[in-house]
Structures are given as structure tokens and as C-alpha cells.
Tab-separated table of C-alpha atoms in Angstrom:
chain	number	residue	atom	x	y	z
A	1	UNK	CA	22.930	-19.842	-56.398
A	2	UNK	CA	25.376	-19.579	-53.546
A	3	UNK	CA	25.515	-17.600	-50.562
A	4	UNK	CA	28.665	-18.254	-49.261
A	5	UNK	CA	31.670	-19.842	-49.940
A	6	UNK	CA	30.989	-23.372	-47.910
A	7	UNK	CA	29.635	-25.438	-49.891
A	8	UNK	CA	27.357	-27.828	-47.686
A	9	UNK	CA	23.550	-26.753	-47.542
A	10	UNK	CA	23.170	-26.723	-44.015
A	11	UNK	CA	25.975	-23.448	-44.255
A	12	UNK	CA	24.101	-22.185	-46.886
A	13	UNK	CA	20.928	-22.097	-45.020
A	14	UNK	CA	22.587	-20.826	-41.577
A	15	UNK	CA	24.247	-18.072	-43.196
A	16	UNK	CA	20.671	-16.937	-45.020
A	17	UNK	CA	18.721	-17.280	-41.981
A	18	UNK	CA	21.325	-14.742	-40.685
A	19	UNK	CA	21.065	-12.388	-43.002
A	20	UNK	CA	17.710	-12.226	-42.691
A	21	UNK	CA	17.973	-12.224	-39.099
A	22	UNK	CA	20.421	-9.188	-39.699
A	23	UNK	CA	17.531	-7.759	-42.442
A	24	UNK	CA	14.635	-8.282	-39.584
A	25	UNK	CA	16.289	-6.599	-37.148
A	26	UNK	CA	17.085	-4.102	-38.930
A	27	UNK	CA	13.775	-2.951	-40.123
A	28	UNK	CA	11.566	-4.403	-37.570
A	29	UNK	CA	13.562	-3.703	-34.071
A	30	UNK	CA	11.779	-1.088	-32.830
A	31	UNK	CA	8.389	-3.340	-33.341
A	32	UNK	CA	9.900	-6.013	-31.726
A	33	UNK	CA	10.942	-4.012	-28.617
A	34	UNK	CA	7.277	-2.626	-28.998
A	35	UNK	CA	6.013	-6.058	-28.277
A	36	UNK	CA	8.385	-6.934	-25.657
A	37	UNK	CA	7.179	-3.608	-23.945
A	38	UNK	CA	3.164	-4.608	-24.371
A	39	UNK	CA	4.095	-7.666	-22.863
A	40	UNK	CA	5.293	-6.240	-20.189
A	41	UNK	CA	2.870	-4.043	-19.232
A	42	UNK	CA	0.217	-6.848	-20.133
A	43	UNK	CA	1.285	-8.644	-17.290
A	44	UNK	CA	1.467	-6.329	-14.720
A	45	UNK	CA	-1.784	-5.070	-15.766
A	46	UNK	CA	-3.116	-8.657	-14.899
A	47	UNK	CA	-1.345	-8.331	-11.562
A	48	UNK	CA	-3.251	-5.159	-11.244
A	49	UNK	CA	-6.285	-6.622	-12.550
A	50	UNK	CA	-5.842	-9.424	-10.082
A	51	UNK	CA	-5.144	-7.136	-6.878
A	52	UNK	CA	-7.748	-4.956	-7.626
A	53	UNK	CA	-10.448	-7.753	-7.914
A	54	UNK	CA	-9.287	-8.799	-4.549
A	55	UNK	CA	-9.367	-5.501	-3.004
A	56	UNK	CA	-13.240	-5.522	-4.291
A	57	UNK	CA	-13.964	-8.858	-2.775
A	58	UNK	CA	-12.409	-7.832	0.142
A	59	UNK	CA	-14.595	-4.812	0.601
A	60	UNK	CA	-17.887	-6.815	-0.012
A	61	UNK	CA	-17.007	-9.538	2.387
A	62	UNK	CA	-16.144	-6.870	4.892
A	63	UNK	CA	-19.665	-5.184	4.479
A	64	UNK	CA	-21.197	-8.590	4.336
A	65	UNK	CA	-20.045	-9.330	7.313
A	66	UNK	CA	-19.652	-6.028	9.519
A	67	UNK	CA	-22.256	-4.266	8.260
A	68	UNK	CA	-25.309	-7.463	8.003
A	69	UNK	CA	-27.434	-5.869	4.820
A	70	UNK	CA	-30.456	-7.190	3.894
A	71	UNK	CA	-29.972	-7.360	0.267
A	72	UNK	CA	-26.223	-8.316	-1.617
A	73	UNK	CA	-24.231	-4.661	-1.224
A	74	UNK	CA	-22.436	-5.722	-4.369
A	75	UNK	CA	-24.050	-2.940	-6.913
A	76	UNK	CA	-23.982	-0.671	-4.338
A	77	UNK	CA	-20.101	-1.046	-3.921
A	78	UNK	CA	-19.408	-0.902	-8.020
A	79	UNK	CA	-20.875	2.192	-7.682
A	80	UNK	CA	-19.265	3.491	-4.703
A	81	UNK	CA	-15.879	2.561	-6.810
A	82	UNK	CA	-16.310	4.758	-9.148
A	83	UNK	CA	-17.178	7.903	-7.440
A	84	UNK	CA	-14.916	11.178	-8.527
A	85	UNK	CA	-13.896	14.353	-6.775
A	86	UNK	CA	-13.688	17.759	-8.863
A	87	UNK	CA	-11.029	19.904	-7.375
A	88	UNK	CA	-12.162	23.516	-7.406
A	89	UNK	CA	-10.935	25.900	-10.447
A	90	UNK	CA	-8.034	27.585	-9.444
A	91	UNK	CA	-7.614	30.254	-12.455
A	92	UNK	CA	-8.421	32.874	-9.945
A	93	UNK	CA	-6.658	30.888	-6.686
A	94	UNK	CA	-7.843	33.398	-4.005
A	95	UNK	CA	-9.782	31.433	-1.716
A	96	UNK	CA	-9.038	27.921	-3.257
A	97	UNK	CA	-7.951	26.323	-0.062
A	98	UNK	CA	-11.352	27.076	1.365
A	99	UNK	CA	-13.466	25.737	-1.916
A	100	UNK	CA	-10.879	22.589	-1.163
A	101	UNK	CA	-12.089	22.482	2.063
A	102	UNK	CA	-15.589	22.511	1.304
A	103	UNK	CA	-15.835	19.796	-1.675
A	104	UNK	CA	-13.547	17.406	0.743
A	105	UNK	CA	-16.315	17.746	3.628
A	106	UNK	CA	-19.297	17.292	1.406
A	107	UNK	CA	-17.006	14.389	-0.101
A	108	UNK	CA	-16.305	12.876	3.692
A	109	UNK	CA	-20.206	13.145	4.622
A	110	UNK	CA	-21.586	11.679	0.968
A	111	UNK	CA	-18.922	8.700	1.161
A	112	UNK	CA	-20.206	8.124	5.433
A	113	UNK	CA	-23.708	8.128	4.063
A	114	UNK	CA	-23.363	5.767	1.728
A	115	UNK	CA	-21.417	3.542	3.998
A	116	UNK	CA	-24.577	3.650	6.110
A	117	UNK	CA	-26.480	3.019	3.582
A	118	UNK	CA	-24.373	-0.101	2.472
A	119	UNK	CA	-23.699	-1.380	5.824
A	120	UNK	CA	-26.574	-0.334	8.278
A	121	UNK	CA	-25.441	-2.463	10.941
A	122	UNK	CA	-22.262	-0.898	11.520
A	123	UNK	CA	-21.352	0.944	14.480
A	124	UNK	CA	-19.256	4.579	14.185
A	125	UNK	CA	-15.841	3.156	14.541
A	126	UNK	CA	-16.805	0.446	11.965
A	127	UNK	CA	-18.129	3.186	9.383
A	128	UNK	CA	-14.864	4.958	9.309
A	129	UNK	CA	-13.046	1.436	8.532
A	130	UNK	CA	-15.106	0.667	5.832
A	131	UNK	CA	-15.216	3.814	4.548
A	132	UNK	CA	-11.003	4.013	4.727
A	133	UNK	CA	-11.375	0.209	3.450
A	134	UNK	CA	-13.363	1.357	0.080
A	135	UNK	CA	-11.323	4.149	-0.222
A	136	UNK	CA	-8.268	1.840	-0.865
A	137	UNK	CA	-10.542	-0.333	-3.314
A	138	UNK	CA	-11.299	2.990	-5.058
A	139	UNK	CA	-7.560	3.590	-5.157
A	140	UNK	CA	-6.686	0.321	-6.706
A	141	UNK	CA	-9.931	0.889	-9.099
A	142	UNK	CA	-8.728	4.488	-9.782
A	143	UNK	CA	-4.968	2.547	-10.580
A	144	UNK	CA	-5.969	-0.300	-13.035
A	145	UNK	CA	-8.316	1.798	-14.915
A	146	UNK	CA	-5.534	4.706	-15.959
A	147	UNK	CA	-2.907	2.143	-16.586
A	148	UNK	CA	-5.697	-0.121	-18.580
A	149	UNK	CA	-6.277	2.930	-20.651
A	150	UNK	CA	-2.577	4.068	-21.744
A	151	UNK	CA	-2.136	0.657	-22.404
A	152	UNK	CA	-5.063	0.126	-24.883
A	153	UNK	CA	-4.316	3.708	-26.026
A	154	UNK	CA	-0.601	2.400	-26.583
A	155	UNK	CA	-1.778	-0.579	-28.598
A	156	UNK	CA	-4.224	0.895	-30.618
A	157	UNK	CA	-2.084	3.439	-31.793
A	158	UNK	CA	1.231	1.444	-32.204
A	159	UNK	CA	2.486	4.490	-30.416
A	160	UNK	CA	6.132	2.954	-28.533
A	161	UNK	CA	6.243	6.182	-26.531
A	162	UNK	CA	3.372	6.041	-24.590
A	163	UNK	CA	4.013	2.031	-23.811
A	164	UNK	CA	7.389	3.326	-23.176
A	165	UNK	CA	6.229	5.774	-20.516
A	166	UNK	CA	3.939	3.479	-18.707
A	167	UNK	CA	6.380	0.832	-18.766
A	168	UNK	CA	9.149	3.176	-17.004
A	169	UNK	CA	6.869	3.963	-14.403
A	170	UNK	CA	5.409	0.253	-14.286
A	171	UNK	CA	7.227	-0.089	-10.966
A	172	UNK	CA	6.342	2.825	-8.953
A	173	UNK	CA	2.245	2.303	-9.914
A	174	UNK	CA	2.920	-1.295	-9.174
A	175	UNK	CA	4.641	-0.677	-6.024
A	176	UNK	CA	1.385	1.552	-4.834
A	177	UNK	CA	-0.890	-0.467	-5.752
A	178	UNK	CA	0.050	-3.319	-3.766
A	179	UNK	CA	0.882	-0.599	-0.900
A	180	UNK	CA	-3.084	0.056	-1.374
A	181	UNK	CA	-3.755	-3.940	-1.604
A	182	UNK	CA	-2.324	-4.279	1.724
A	183	UNK	CA	-3.784	-1.225	3.556
A	184	UNK	CA	-7.205	-2.458	2.497
A	185	UNK	CA	-6.422	-5.556	4.419
A	186	UNK	CA	-5.267	-3.652	6.895
A	187	UNK	CA	-8.524	-1.286	7.163
A	188	UNK	CA	-10.707	-4.554	6.592
A	189	UNK	CA	-9.765	-5.784	9.957
A	190	UNK	CA	-9.028	-2.471	11.667
A	191	UNK	CA	-5.368	-2.852	12.423
A	192	UNK	CA	-2.895	0.361	12.944
A	193	UNK	CA	-0.762	1.630	9.742
A	194	UNK	CA	1.909	3.036	9.689
A	195	UNK	CA	0.336	6.934	9.030
A	196	UNK	CA	-0.932	5.835	12.817
A	197	UNK	CA	2.351	6.987	14.133
A	198	UNK	CA	1.446	10.286	14.872
A	199	UNK	CA	-1.533	9.687	16.938
A	200	UNK	CA	0.281	6.499	18.522
A	201	UNK	CA	2.476	8.849	20.430
A	202	UNK	CA	-0.389	11.360	20.970
A	203	UNK	CA	-2.590	8.156	22.357
A	204	UNK	CA	1.132	7.074	24.111
A	205	UNK	CA	1.201	10.769	26.135
A	206	UNK	CA	-2.747	11.022	26.624
A	207	UNK	CA	-3.118	7.607	28.678
A	208	UNK	CA	-4.534	8.108	32.075
A	209	UNK	CA	-6.044	12.188	31.040
A	210	UNK	CA	-9.132	12.972	30.229
A	211	UNK	CA	-9.792	14.155	26.695
A	212	UNK	CA	-12.245	15.817	25.176
A	213	UNK	CA	-13.399	16.645	21.858
A	214	UNK	CA	-12.501	19.227	19.655
A	215	UNK	CA	-13.552	19.744	15.535
A	216	UNK	CA	-12.997	17.764	13.698
A	217	UNK	CA	-13.062	14.205	14.493
A	218	UNK	CA	-9.947	15.145	17.002
A	219	UNK	CA	-9.350	14.842	20.560
A	220	UNK	CA	-7.349	16.779	23.029
A	221	UNK	CA	-5.996	15.680	26.665
A	222	UNK	CA	-4.572	18.931	29.365
A	223	UNK	CA	-1.385	16.632	30.625
A	224	UNK	CA	2.370	18.136	32.189
A	225	UNK	CA	5.080	17.791	30.278
A	226	UNK	CA	8.231	17.926	31.451
A	227	UNK	CA	7.276	20.891	33.504
A	228	UNK	CA	5.370	22.526	30.928
A	229	UNK	CA	1.323	22.118	30.188
A	230	UNK	CA	0.927	19.888	26.743
A	231	UNK	CA	-2.177	20.259	24.724
A	232	UNK	CA	-1.765	16.645	22.901
A	233	UNK	CA	-3.974	16.444	20.110
A	234	UNK	CA	-4.573	13.757	18.324
A	235	UNK	CA	-7.473	12.360	15.271
A	236	UNK	CA	-10.510	9.908	17.307
A	237	UNK	CA	-9.801	6.153	17.316
A	238	UNK	CA	-9.916	3.725	16.919
A	239	UNK	CA	-11.669	3.999	13.214
A	240	UNK	CA	-9.835	5.283	10.498
A	241	UNK	CA	-9.645	8.436	10.411
A	242	UNK	CA	-7.220	11.939	10.302
A	243	UNK	CA	-9.488	14.301	11.391
A	244	UNK	CA	-8.970	18.203	10.617
A	245	UNK	CA	-5.982	18.965	12.536
A	246	UNK	CA	-5.938	22.280	10.836
A	247	UNK	CA	-9.439	23.190	12.456
A	248	UNK	CA	-8.454	21.807	16.378
A	249	UNK	CA	-4.886	23.712	16.280
A	250	UNK	CA	-6.524	27.047	15.095
A	251	UNK	CA	-8.980	26.279	17.823
A	252	UNK	CA	-6.910	25.602	20.694
A	253	UNK	CA	-4.354	28.759	19.922
A	254	UNK	CA	-7.481	30.833	19.621
A	255	UNK	CA	-8.668	29.549	22.966
A	256	UNK	CA	-5.724	30.341	24.416
A	257	UNK	CA	-5.484	33.752	22.796
A	258	UNK	CA	-2.220	33.093	21.136
A	259	UNK	CA	-0.301	32.455	24.671
A	260	UNK	CA	1.533	28.762	23.444
A	261	UNK	CA	5.114	28.814	23.239
A	262	UNK	CA	5.457	25.493	20.391
A	263	UNK	CA	3.720	23.673	18.294
A	264	UNK	CA	5.350	19.984	17.900
A	265	UNK	CA	3.631	18.084	14.743
A	266	UNK	CA	4.684	14.348	14.847
A	267	UNK	CA	4.444	12.162	11.719
A	268	UNK	CA	4.995	9.496	9.601
A	269	UNK	CA	7.443	11.121	6.541
A	270	UNK	CA	8.107	9.628	3.322
A	271	UNK	CA	11.676	7.905	3.221
A	272	UNK	CA	14.544	7.966	0.711
A	273	UNK	CA	16.018	4.992	-0.849
A	274	UNK	CA	18.882	3.533	1.086
A	275	UNK	CA	17.499	5.460	4.653
A	276	UNK	CA	16.113	2.630	7.643
A	277	UNK	CA	12.646	2.732	8.089
A	278	UNK	CA	11.675	3.670	12.034
A	279	UNK	CA	14.724	6.518	11.638
A	280	UNK	CA	13.462	9.654	13.271
A	281	UNK	CA	14.238	13.187	11.689
A	282	UNK	CA	13.434	16.502	13.602
A	283	UNK	CA	12.626	20.110	11.584
A	284	UNK	CA	11.201	22.789	10.909
A	285	UNK	CA	7.596	23.266	9.413
A	286	UNK	CA	3.825	21.835	9.487
A	287	UNK	CA	4.507	18.049	9.505
A	288	UNK	CA	1.120	17.068	7.422
A	289	UNK	CA	0.283	15.277	3.898
A	290	UNK	CA	-2.866	15.335	2.349
A	291	UNK	CA	-4.683	17.343	0.001
A	292	UNK	CA	-2.781	20.723	1.936
A	293	UNK	CA	-5.777	21.954	3.366
A	294	UNK	CA	-4.567	21.572	7.332
A	295	UNK	CA	-1.237	22.676	6.454
A	296	UNK	CA	-1.985	25.701	5.288
A	297	UNK	CA	-4.892	26.696	8.710
A	298	UNK	CA	-1.868	25.493	11.013
A	299	UNK	CA	0.350	27.572	8.953
A	300	UNK	CA	-2.116	30.448	9.259
A	301	UNK	CA	-2.830	30.789	12.960
A	302	UNK	CA	0.777	30.048	14.075
A	303	UNK	CA	2.119	32.950	11.518
A	304	UNK	CA	-0.510	35.149	12.613
A	305	UNK	CA	0.106	34.432	16.704
A	306	UNK	CA	3.644	34.028	15.450
A	307	UNK	CA	4.826	31.085	16.646
A	308	UNK	CA	7.316	28.522	16.461
A	309	UNK	CA	6.274	25.624	14.597
A	310	UNK	CA	8.467	21.910	14.873
A	311	UNK	CA	7.883	18.663	13.460
A	312	UNK	CA	9.519	15.486	13.796
A	313	UNK	CA	9.171	12.406	11.683
A	314	UNK	CA	9.094	8.668	11.058
A	315	UNK	CA	10.632	7.834	8.251
A	316	UNK	CA	9.139	4.768	6.352
A	317	UNK	CA	7.979	4.828	2.413
A	318	UNK	CA	4.277	4.794	0.680
A	319	UNK	CA	4.031	0.960	1.210
A	320	UNK	CA	5.137	1.039	5.145
A	321	UNK	CA	2.781	3.835	5.810
A	322	UNK	CA	-0.664	2.440	4.498
A	323	UNK	CA	0.171	-1.364	5.170
A	324	UNK	CA	0.053	-2.687	8.739
A	325	UNK	CA	2.376	-1.010	11.308
A	326	UNK	CA	6.029	-2.637	10.964
A	327	UNK	CA	7.928	-3.333	14.192
A	328	UNK	CA	10.712	-1.175	13.455
A	329	UNK	CA	8.064	2.174	13.288
A	330	UNK	CA	6.110	0.951	16.344
A	331	UNK	CA	9.341	0.832	18.474
A	332	UNK	CA	10.013	3.999	17.314
A	333	UNK	CA	7.918	5.529	19.751
A	334	UNK	CA	10.529	5.852	22.467
A	335	UNK	CA	13.035	7.238	20.306
A	336	UNK	CA	10.508	10.502	19.299
A	337	UNK	CA	9.808	10.860	22.729
A	338	UNK	CA	13.216	11.144	23.425
A	339	UNK	CA	13.606	13.549	20.811
A	340	UNK	CA	10.444	15.784	21.964
A	341	UNK	CA	11.478	16.079	25.668
A	342	UNK	CA	14.577	17.521	24.114
A	343	UNK	CA	13.141	19.956	21.417
A	344	UNK	CA	10.501	21.097	24.704
A	345	UNK	CA	13.746	21.356	27.200
A	346	UNK	CA	16.002	23.720	25.003
A	347	UNK	CA	13.432	26.013	23.072
A	348	UNK	CA	10.456	26.577	25.653
A	349	UNK	CA	10.453	27.899	29.377
A	350	UNK	CA	9.083	25.899	32.296
A	351	UNK	CA	5.404	27.158	32.816
A	352	UNK	CA	5.163	27.527	29.094
A	353	UNK	CA	1.932	25.723	27.310
A	354	UNK	CA	3.064	23.677	23.944
A	355	UNK	CA	0.512	22.239	21.212
A	356	UNK	CA	1.826	18.207	20.278
A	357	UNK	CA	0.045	17.398	17.359
A	358	UNK	CA	-0.044	13.349	16.121
A	359	UNK	CA	-0.712	13.613	12.801
A	360	UNK	CA	-1.514	10.849	10.698
A	361	UNK	CA	-4.593	8.076	10.840
A	362	UNK	CA	-5.563	6.178	13.404
A	363	UNK	CA	-6.956	4.031	12.656
A	364	UNK	CA	-6.314	0.876	15.136
A	365	UNK	CA	-4.817	3.483	17.743
A	366	UNK	CA	-7.581	4.574	21.194
A	367	UNK	CA	-6.830	7.166	23.495
B	1	UNK	CA	-6.904	-13.573	8.645
B	2	UNK	CA	-4.636	-11.874	6.643
B	3	UNK	CA	-3.490	-15.619	5.816
B	4	UNK	CA	-5.709	-15.978	2.645
B	5	UNK	CA	-3.873	-13.249	1.091
B	6	UNK	CA	-2.558	-15.544	-1.837
B	7	UNK	CA	-5.425	-17.723	-2.156
B	8	UNK	CA	-6.653	-16.241	-5.440
B	9	UNK	CA	-7.177	-18.443	-9.132
B	10	UNK	CA	-3.961	-18.284	-10.387
B	11	UNK	CA	-2.709	-21.278	-11.219
B	12	UNK	CA	-1.208	-22.259	-14.393
B	13	UNK	CA	-3.925	-22.641	-17.027
B	14	UNK	CA	-5.156	-26.338	-17.699
B	15	UNK	CA	-4.932	-26.300	-21.314
B	16	UNK	CA	-1.333	-25.319	-20.960
B	17	UNK	CA	-0.433	-28.085	-18.745
B	18	UNK	CA	-2.091	-30.069	-20.753
B	19	UNK	CA	-0.009	-29.232	-23.795
B	20	UNK	CA	3.146	-28.809	-22.179
B	21	UNK	CA	2.567	-32.260	-20.794
B	22	UNK	CA	1.608	-33.727	-24.458
B	23	UNK	CA	4.738	-32.064	-26.238
B	24	UNK	CA	7.088	-33.678	-23.226
B	25	UNK	CA	5.468	-36.963	-23.676
B	26	UNK	CA	6.007	-36.403	-27.677
B	27	UNK	CA	9.394	-35.474	-26.916
B	28	UNK	CA	10.696	-38.314	-24.907
B	29	UNK	CA	9.201	-40.396	-27.502
B	30	UNK	CA	11.281	-39.052	-30.017
B	31	UNK	CA	14.231	-38.982	-28.464
B	32	UNK	CA	13.597	-42.951	-28.074
B	33	UNK	CA	13.088	-43.150	-31.641
B	34	UNK	CA	16.133	-41.421	-32.086
B	35	UNK	CA	18.003	-43.983	-29.622
B	36	UNK	CA	16.563	-46.696	-31.632
B	37	UNK	CA	17.252	-45.414	-34.956
B	38	UNK	CA	20.981	-44.710	-33.980
B	39	UNK	CA	21.670	-48.460	-32.715
B	40	UNK	CA	19.953	-49.710	-35.806
B	41	UNK	CA	22.811	-48.153	-37.267
B	42	UNK	CA	20.649	-44.822	-39.053
B	43	UNK	CA	22.532	-42.008	-38.083
B	44	UNK	CA	21.168	-39.258	-40.281
B	45	UNK	CA	17.312	-39.960	-38.754
B	46	UNK	CA	18.961	-40.430	-35.206
B	47	UNK	CA	20.484	-37.206	-34.986
B	48	UNK	CA	17.408	-35.598	-36.426
B	49	UNK	CA	14.805	-37.255	-34.093
B	50	UNK	CA	17.100	-36.355	-30.615
B	51	UNK	CA	17.905	-33.043	-32.422
B	52	UNK	CA	13.460	-32.250	-32.361
B	53	UNK	CA	13.015	-34.492	-28.970
B	54	UNK	CA	16.040	-32.509	-27.085
B	55	UNK	CA	14.518	-29.202	-28.662
B	56	UNK	CA	10.884	-29.491	-27.756
B	57	UNK	CA	11.885	-30.944	-24.198
B	58	UNK	CA	13.975	-27.915	-23.705
B	59	UNK	CA	11.100	-25.647	-24.888
B	60	UNK	CA	7.997	-27.665	-23.093
B	61	UNK	CA	10.753	-27.091	-19.883
B	62	UNK	CA	11.049	-23.274	-20.628
B	63	UNK	CA	7.026	-22.836	-21.000
B	64	UNK	CA	6.440	-24.642	-17.695
B	65	UNK	CA	9.004	-22.627	-15.882
B	66	UNK	CA	7.675	-19.040	-17.242
B	67	UNK	CA	3.837	-19.604	-16.621
B	68	UNK	CA	4.974	-20.765	-13.009
B	69	UNK	CA	7.210	-17.605	-13.008
B	70	UNK	CA	4.260	-15.441	-13.970
B	71	UNK	CA	1.758	-17.291	-11.596
B	72	UNK	CA	4.616	-16.599	-8.858
B	73	UNK	CA	4.389	-12.914	-9.791
B	74	UNK	CA	0.307	-12.535	-8.788
B	75	UNK	CA	0.984	-13.598	-5.865
B	76	UNK	CA	0.678	-10.934	-3.294
B	77	UNK	CA	3.140	-10.499	0.573
B	78	UNK	CA	1.697	-12.476	3.382
B	79	UNK	CA	1.967	-10.531	6.807
B	80	UNK	CA	1.419	-11.798	10.256
B	81	UNK	CA	0.378	-9.342	12.185
B	82	UNK	CA	0.829	-9.223	15.891
B	83	UNK	CA	-0.830	-7.813	18.946
B	84	UNK	CA	1.062	-6.942	22.568
B	85	UNK	CA	-0.902	-7.236	25.420
B	86	UNK	CA	0.591	-5.941	28.792
B	87	UNK	CA	-0.112	-5.542	32.131
B	88	UNK	CA	0.798	-2.460	33.570
B	89	UNK	CA	1.528	-3.184	37.292
B	90	UNK	CA	2.973	-6.503	37.671
B	91	UNK	CA	4.987	-6.125	33.956
B	92	UNK	CA	3.604	-9.340	31.946
B	93	UNK	CA	3.667	-9.352	28.340
B	94	UNK	CA	1.832	-11.506	25.797
B	95	UNK	CA	2.335	-12.109	22.052
B	96	UNK	CA	-0.744	-13.375	20.307
B	97	UNK	CA	-1.778	-12.783	16.831
B	98	UNK	CA	-4.127	-9.538	15.811
B	99	UNK	CA	-7.645	-10.598	16.636
B	100	UNK	CA	-10.652	-8.474	14.746
B	101	UNK	CA	-11.634	-5.462	17.167
B	102	UNK	CA	-7.909	-5.067	18.688
B	103	UNK	CA	-6.632	-1.723	19.074
B	104	UNK	CA	-3.810	-0.194	20.649
B	105	UNK	CA	-4.965	1.305	24.272
B	106	UNK	CA	-7.884	-1.228	24.236
B	107	UNK	CA	-8.541	-2.449	28.077
B	108	UNK	CA	-9.351	-6.441	28.253
B	109	UNK	CA	-9.900	-8.623	30.795
B	110	UNK	CA	-7.361	-8.837	34.123
B	111	UNK	CA	-4.228	-10.229	34.860
B	112	UNK	CA	-3.815	-13.622	35.757
B	113	UNK	CA	-1.262	-12.621	38.328
B	114	UNK	CA	-2.322	-9.256	40.120
B	115	UNK	CA	-6.063	-8.402	39.090
B	116	UNK	CA	-5.173	-5.210	37.453
B	117	UNK	CA	-6.735	-4.870	33.812
B	118	UNK	CA	-4.227	-5.853	31.268
B	119	UNK	CA	-4.140	-3.292	27.892
B	120	UNK	CA	-3.168	-3.704	24.284
B	121	UNK	CA	0.011	-1.619	24.201
B	122	UNK	CA	1.634	-2.274	20.283
B	123	UNK	CA	-0.084	-3.705	17.293
B	124	UNK	CA	2.444	-4.956	14.058
B	125	UNK	CA	3.244	-6.858	11.401
B	126	UNK	CA	6.151	-9.154	10.932
B	127	UNK	CA	8.370	-8.748	7.646
B	128	UNK	CA	9.105	-11.929	6.672
B	129	UNK	CA	11.685	-11.221	3.420
B	130	UNK	CA	13.575	-8.433	4.785
B	131	UNK	CA	14.701	-5.450	2.381
B	132	UNK	CA	18.084	-6.111	0.786
B	133	UNK	CA	20.708	-3.865	2.240
B	134	UNK	CA	22.560	-1.306	-0.046
B	135	UNK	CA	25.685	-0.623	1.888
B	136	UNK	CA	26.853	2.624	0.161
């Protein structure tokens, strides 16, 4: 039997093979595509596992080095990495902010107590840094578990759409995981991170002035700024700490009976693709990330006393925000100070009192 | 410090390496036999042997290249973190690699020139491979 007009056996075989290929691709094309996608996800998952294991190893080694535990901390670290937090019920959203605030406080205290138990020889700054290190390892562990879950689910059910969704978001997930891996090293060594640009600017202003502690884990200095009195606020460093600027701003405003001409918040802001790292931008509103509790408290108090709320941000992406501070970000400090001077001179009068808040993680930045 | 960030056991599997090198050796032998068969005038055998040799050699090299690429992908970026130390009085500036315990605005020992305390003014990382700019 001849498949094609050619007479020699080689042409016949080639023709038959191409027909077979056509049929195979028609019937199993999607399946082949599925296996290609599975392989891509598998490679990323393997990389995630390496990153996660490296994070766990770094955390354990840092605890052994700094905390000098008497027993091997590995099992305790593994238990720590599996901790979870259940967010408050939101069926009746009234009062949810304070419920969330309470849960976050309990979580924070619990994690710090655990760190003190795992690493008994560590001082206060090291406890903060170790907590941050373990939180980064926890985040990596969480990302790995979620990706693995969807990968196995997709493979078990042979559901192309689960794998397709996973494959579509994987570049972003991998970027975030790599950022946490870098953050972990920064936290372990106590290096300033990109998110610390706010506290860095506040600390620069505070230099040479006396500071006092305000709740929770924040410091404030009173100093002259362009003929005004500035209350400069930041989280207490150099340990990895974001403090609770919401409570601190509320207390400062209440202390001054609402006679504050302006609140300026300086923070790291997420940049869009195509924008330069370290670019400075001005705006209005509460420049603070996180779960939203601090932003809520600040907005509440400024609304109560009708105080204008200004924001200055330094643009950076998520990777820059949690990894050791880039030179471009460190160099943006003078630019931010210049913008701040302009805002203060244009929007307030001499003799006024203003609050300047350096928002972010103050790891590696003193005061 | 952060230099050992890519020191993870992500080398190419030893078994894979043995298989790849065995295939390479066999394909090389097949090529030699192919040439020999051609010289002896056995054209059909020569073509088959050379074809098999070249194909398996190409396949072995491709597998090796792919596994190297995978290992490269698994490596994470190394970063060098620098500490800038300044003397506020005489404005001398030193740059050294970050050491554990450094933090911005930490006071260090006395300045060699003016006896004033030196201070850490910046800690930042240097990026080796900067992102490709998109000019649009």
C-alpha cells in the first residue's frame, strides 16, 4: 500500500510520519501544551524550594550565631514557619480596624516571645532583626506551599486551567520570592532595606537632637525646620521595626490639642514599570502600607482636627523595598528633603508646628 | 557575608553527566566507524553511522546545555553591601564592605585626622547587572 505518489520507502515513511504527527497534534495538542506548562511550573517550584530551604537555613544559622541557644533550634524554627494568623470576621465591618489591630498586636508579641525563647542570648535589637528574618522565611515557606498546592492539584486533576493560571502569575510570584530571599539576608545582617528610606530621612533630621519614645516602638524629636517647629517621628532603630505610627501621630496631635499645621508622611512608594528607582513624588493622603490600621488611625485623627495630610514617596519596586537599600534610594534623601522644604514653605506659616513621619522598617537605621 | 548566597548544591546531577559523556563517547565512535565505512566504500552503512553519531552527539550536547541553563536559573543574585563612613568635621569619607553590627548614624572610633568621632552615613548595595532601560 502506498501513502504518497513517491515510490521509495523513505518518502513513504516521511509522509506517513507527517500524517501521524498531524493526527497526534490534533488529538493531543492541548495535552502536550499542558505537559510543557507543567514542566515550566515544576522548574519554578524547584527554584522556590531552593530559595525556601536557603531561607530556613539562613534563619537557623543566624539564630545559632546570635542567639546562642543551648539546644538545636531547628524544630522550633520549623514550628515557627508554620504559624498563621486568622483575620477578624468582617460580616459586620464596624470596629474591624481595632479588632485587626488587637490580633496583630497579639501576633507580634507572641512571635517576639518565641524569638526570645529560641535565641535567649539576643538583645532587643537582635530580637527585632531575628523576628524579621523569621517572618521573611515564613513568607517564603508560605509562597512555596501555595504554589505546590496548585501544582499538585492541577497535576492530580489534569486541569489545564489551574496550571495555566499558575503559570501566568509565576513570574510575579518568583519576583516576590526572590525579594523575600534578599530581605532575609538583609534582616539576618541588620542591613537597611529600601522600605527604610522614610526612617532614614527622619533620622537625618533628628541628628543632634534629643529623642523621646512614643507608643508603640517609635521615637520623636522636636527640632526647628524652616522657621517652624517640627516633630519628627520614626520607628525606633536600628532593629527591624516599623512601630505603630498611627498611635504615635494620634498621641502627638492630642498632646498639642490638634494645633498642628500639617502632617507630612515620607514612605517608599511602589513604582510602575518604566519608572526610575529613587524618583521622588509628592501627593496627598496617608503614605503608609501594611494592613491599613495605621493609615486608618492617622486619617481619623487628621479629620477630627482638620489637619492637612501630605505625602512624599520614593519610588521603588517590591524587590527593592525589602532587599538591602539601593544606592539610588540612599541618594534620594537630599531630593526628598528639598521637596519637603518646598511643601512646608508653601503650605505653612513661620512659627507653625508640623509633624514629619518617616514611615517604614527602620532596620539598620539608628536615630 | 552575602557572597555565599549562590553556594547551594545545584550542580548538574553526576548520573546525568556520566550518561551524557557515555553517549558523547559512543557517538564519537559511531562517527569514526562511519568515516571508516565510507573509506572502505560501504556508503549506506557510512551514512547511517554518521547520522546516528551526529544526532546522538547533538542530543547529548543539548541535554548538557539545558541542564546547565537550569542550574544557572536556580542561582540567586549576589549583592555587595557597602558602608560609607564620614567625619563630620574634616569631611573625610571612607567606603568599606558592610560588617555585622553596622547601622546608619552609628558612631565609630575617632577620626585619624581631627580626633572627631566618625559616623556611618549610608549603607547601600551595589547592583552589578542594572535593569535594561525601556526607552518608550
